């Protein structure tokens, strides 16, 4: 999943991140730490590429216990509840800001 522009500063500098990523992939022996698929395996005509995930969704937390080498399928499944939560939050904020705008309009 691409990193949103507004979140880029939350991640370590690129060279540091590449070192962290390399360490986690090595720890996982280049296999997904959830399902065990090997990095670059072809499944259903798609290449499984491991990414290093922040399990608590906080990119500032680069402790080894918070990082896992995951395939796309496991990464998406892990992040799904967090995405749902943020999606609901965004919808709520949009509705709320709209209401707020109306109040401002009638002042
Ligand atoms: Zn997996």
PDB file of C-alpha atoms and ligand atoms in Angstrom:
ATOM      1  CA  UNK A   1       0.000   0.000   0.000  1.00  0.00           C
ATOM      2  CA  UNK A   2       1.519   3.362  -0.975  1.00  0.00           C
ATOM      3  CA  UNK A   3       2.370   5.757   1.822  1.00  0.00           C
ATOM      4  CA  UNK A   4       0.176   8.847   1.893  1.00  0.00           C
ATOM      5  CA  UNK A   5       2.063  12.096   1.388  1.00  0.00           C
ATOM      6  CA  UNK A   6       0.927  13.478   4.759  1.00  0.00           C
ATOM      7  CA  UNK A   7       2.316  10.385   6.534  1.00  0.00           C
ATOM      8  CA  UNK A   8       5.773  10.299   4.942  1.00  0.00           C
ATOM      9  CA  UNK A   9       7.394  12.164   7.839  1.00  0.00           C
ATOM     10  CA  UNK A  10       6.173   9.461  10.217  1.00  0.00           C
ATOM     11  CA  UNK A  11       8.457   6.882   8.594  1.00  0.00           C
ATOM     12  CA  UNK A  12      12.233   6.641   9.147  1.00  0.00           C
ATOM     13  CA  UNK A  13      14.545   8.021   6.434  1.00  0.00           C
ATOM     14  CA  UNK A  14      14.755   5.783   3.347  1.00  0.00           C
ATOM     15  CA  UNK A  15      18.232   4.341   4.042  1.00  0.00           C
ATOM     16  CA  UNK A  16      17.266   3.532   7.643  1.00  0.00           C
ATOM     17  CA  UNK A  17      13.990   1.968   6.464  1.00  0.00           C
ATOM     18  CA  UNK A  18      15.839  -0.189   3.899  1.00  0.00           C
ATOM     19  CA  UNK A  19      18.065  -1.510   6.720  1.00  0.00           C
ATOM     20  CA  UNK A  20      15.055  -2.251   8.928  1.00  0.00           C
ATOM     21  CA  UNK A  21      13.235  -3.913   6.013  1.00  0.00           C
ATOM     22  CA  UNK A  22      16.259  -6.043   5.178  1.00  0.00           C
ATOM     23  CA  UNK A  23      16.605  -7.141   8.837  1.00  0.00           C
ATOM     24  CA  UNK A  24      12.927  -8.146   9.090  1.00  0.00           C
ATOM     25  CA  UNK A  25      12.943 -10.031   5.763  1.00  0.00           C
ATOM     26  CA  UNK A  26      16.071 -11.880   6.899  1.00  0.00           C
ATOM     27  CA  UNK A  27      14.421 -12.725  10.252  1.00  0.00           C
ATOM     28  CA  UNK A  28      11.444 -14.129   8.308  1.00  0.00           C
ATOM     29  CA  UNK A  29      13.771 -16.063   6.016  1.00  0.00           C
ATOM     30  CA  UNK A  30      11.968 -14.256   3.142  1.00  0.00           C
ATOM     31  CA  UNK A  31       8.651 -15.958   3.935  1.00  0.00           C
ATOM     32  CA  UNK A  32       5.394 -14.299   4.978  1.00  0.00           C
ATOM     33  CA  UNK A  33       5.325 -14.422   8.772  1.00  0.00           C
ATOM     34  CA  UNK A  34       1.556 -15.089   8.779  1.00  0.00           C
ATOM     35  CA  UNK A  35       0.939 -17.636   5.990  1.00  0.00           C
ATOM     36  CA  UNK A  36       4.457 -18.778   5.114  1.00  0.00           C
ATOM     37  CA  UNK A  37       4.433 -17.981   1.383  1.00  0.00           C
ATOM     38  CA  UNK A  38       7.935 -17.440  -0.017  1.00  0.00           C
ATOM     39  CA  UNK A  39       8.870 -13.998  -1.348  1.00  0.00           C
ATOM     40  CA  UNK A  40       8.392 -13.668  -5.139  1.00  0.00           C
ATOM     41  CA  UNK A  41       6.323 -16.872  -5.388  1.00  0.00           C
ATOM     42  CA  UNK A  42       3.855 -16.810  -8.312  1.00  0.00           C
ATOM     43  CA  UNK A  43       0.260 -17.586  -7.281  1.00  0.00           C
ATOM     44  CA  UNK A  44      -2.679 -17.331  -9.664  1.00  0.00           C
ATOM     45  CA  UNK A  45      -0.493 -15.427 -12.136  1.00  0.00           C
ATOM     46  CA  UNK A  46       0.451 -12.858  -9.475  1.00  0.00           C
ATOM     47  CA  UNK A  47       3.843 -12.423  -7.865  1.00  0.00           C
ATOM     48  CA  UNK A  48       3.692 -12.501  -4.062  1.00  0.00           C
ATOM     49  CA  UNK A  49       5.969  -9.726  -2.834  1.00  0.00           C
ATOM     50  CA  UNK A  50       6.626  -9.355   0.868  1.00  0.00           C
ATOM     51  CA  UNK A  51       6.365  -5.971   2.519  1.00  0.00           C
ATOM     52  CA  UNK A  52       7.278  -5.059   6.072  1.00  0.00           C
ATOM     53  CA  UNK A  53       4.137  -4.116   7.981  1.00  0.00           C
ATOM     54  CA  UNK A  54       3.701  -2.073  11.151  1.00  0.00           C
ATOM     55  CA  UNK A  55       1.383  -4.324  13.149  1.00  0.00           C
ATOM     56  CA  UNK A  56       0.058  -1.500  15.354  1.00  0.00           C
ATOM     57  CA  UNK A  57      -0.330   0.811  12.312  1.00  0.00           C
ATOM     58  CA  UNK A  58       2.147   3.289  13.824  1.00  0.00           C
ATOM     59  CA  UNK A  59       5.051   3.912  11.409  1.00  0.00           C
ATOM     60  CA  UNK A  60       7.009   5.576  14.226  1.00  0.00           C
ATOM     61  CA  UNK A  61       7.152   2.249  16.069  1.00  0.00           C
ATOM     62  CA  UNK A  62       9.953   0.365  14.335  1.00  0.00           C
ATOM     63  CA  UNK A  63      10.629  -2.088  17.141  1.00  0.00           C
ATOM     64  CA  UNK A  64      11.151  -5.616  15.796  1.00  0.00           C
ATOM     65  CA  UNK A  65       8.130  -6.895  17.735  1.00  0.00           C
ATOM     66  CA  UNK A  66       5.919  -4.403  15.861  1.00  0.00           C
ATOM     67  CA  UNK A  67       7.182  -5.336  12.398  1.00  0.00           C
ATOM     68  CA  UNK A  68       6.356  -8.362  10.268  1.00  0.00           C
ATOM     69  CA  UNK A  69       7.215  -9.476   6.750  1.00  0.00           C
ATOM     70  CA  UNK A  70       3.830 -10.035   5.114  1.00  0.00           C
ATOM     71  CA  UNK A  71       2.556 -10.957   1.670  1.00  0.00           C
ATOM     72  CA  UNK A  72      -0.044  -8.631   0.098  1.00  0.00           C
ATOM     73  CA  UNK A  73      -2.930 -10.911   1.090  1.00  0.00           C
ATOM     74  CA  UNK A  74      -1.956 -11.085   4.777  1.00  0.00           C
ATOM     75  CA  UNK A  75      -1.007  -7.388   4.858  1.00  0.00           C
ATOM     76  CA  UNK A  76      -4.400  -6.370   3.465  1.00  0.00           C
ATOM     77  CA  UNK A  77      -6.234  -8.715   5.853  1.00  0.00           C
ATOM     78  CA  UNK A  78      -4.275  -7.377   8.831  1.00  0.00           C
ATOM     79  CA  UNK A  79      -4.891  -3.730   7.893  1.00  0.00           C
ATOM     80  CA  UNK A  80      -8.591  -4.198   7.007  1.00  0.00           C
ATOM     81  CA  UNK A  81     -10.087  -3.403  10.464  1.00  0.00           C
ATOM     82  CA  UNK A  82      -7.892  -0.292  10.713  1.00  0.00           C
ATOM     83  CA  UNK A  83      -8.946   0.869   7.228  1.00  0.00           C
ATOM     84  CA  UNK A  84     -12.616   0.316   8.123  1.00  0.00           C
ATOM     85  CA  UNK A  85     -12.177   2.368  11.286  1.00  0.00           C
ATOM     86  CA  UNK A  86     -10.465   5.244   9.432  1.00  0.00           C
ATOM     87  CA  UNK A  87     -13.044   5.110   6.663  1.00  0.00           C
ATOM     88  CA  UNK A  88     -15.880   5.471   9.194  1.00  0.00           C
ATOM     89  CA  UNK A  89     -13.978   8.243  10.945  1.00  0.00           C
ATOM     90  CA  UNK A  90     -13.519  10.119   7.651  1.00  0.00           C
ATOM     91  CA  UNK A  91     -17.233   9.793   6.825  1.00  0.00           C
ATOM     92  CA  UNK A  92     -18.137  11.061  10.303  1.00  0.00           C
ATOM     93  CA  UNK A  93     -15.728  14.001  10.037  1.00  0.00           C
ATOM     94  CA  UNK A  94     -17.083  14.955   6.603  1.00  0.00           C
ATOM     95  CA  UNK A  95     -20.649  14.907   7.906  1.00  0.00           C
ATOM     96  CA  UNK A  96     -19.616  16.837  10.981  1.00  0.00           C
ATOM     97  CA  UNK A  97     -17.666  19.439   9.007  1.00  0.00           C
ATOM     98  CA  UNK A  98     -20.661  19.875   6.692  1.00  0.00           C
ATOM     99  CA  UNK A  99     -22.907  20.512   9.692  1.00  0.00           C
ATOM    100  CA  UNK A 100     -20.345  22.908  11.062  1.00  0.00           C
ATOM    101  CA  UNK A 101     -20.267  24.758   7.731  1.00  0.00           C
ATOM    102  CA  UNK A 102     -24.042  25.188   7.863  1.00  0.00           C
ATOM    103  CA  UNK A 103     -23.808  26.727  11.303  1.00  0.00           C
ATOM    104  CA  UNK A 104     -21.118  29.057  10.089  1.00  0.00           C
ATOM    105  CA  UNK A 105     -23.299  29.983   7.123  1.00  0.00           C
ATOM    106  CA  UNK A 106     -26.195  31.119   9.306  1.00  0.00           C
ATOM    107  CA  UNK A 107     -24.112  33.261  11.674  1.00  0.00           C
TER     108      UNK A 107
HETATM  109 ZN1  LIG B   1       0.857 -14.170   3.862  1.00  0.00          ZN
END
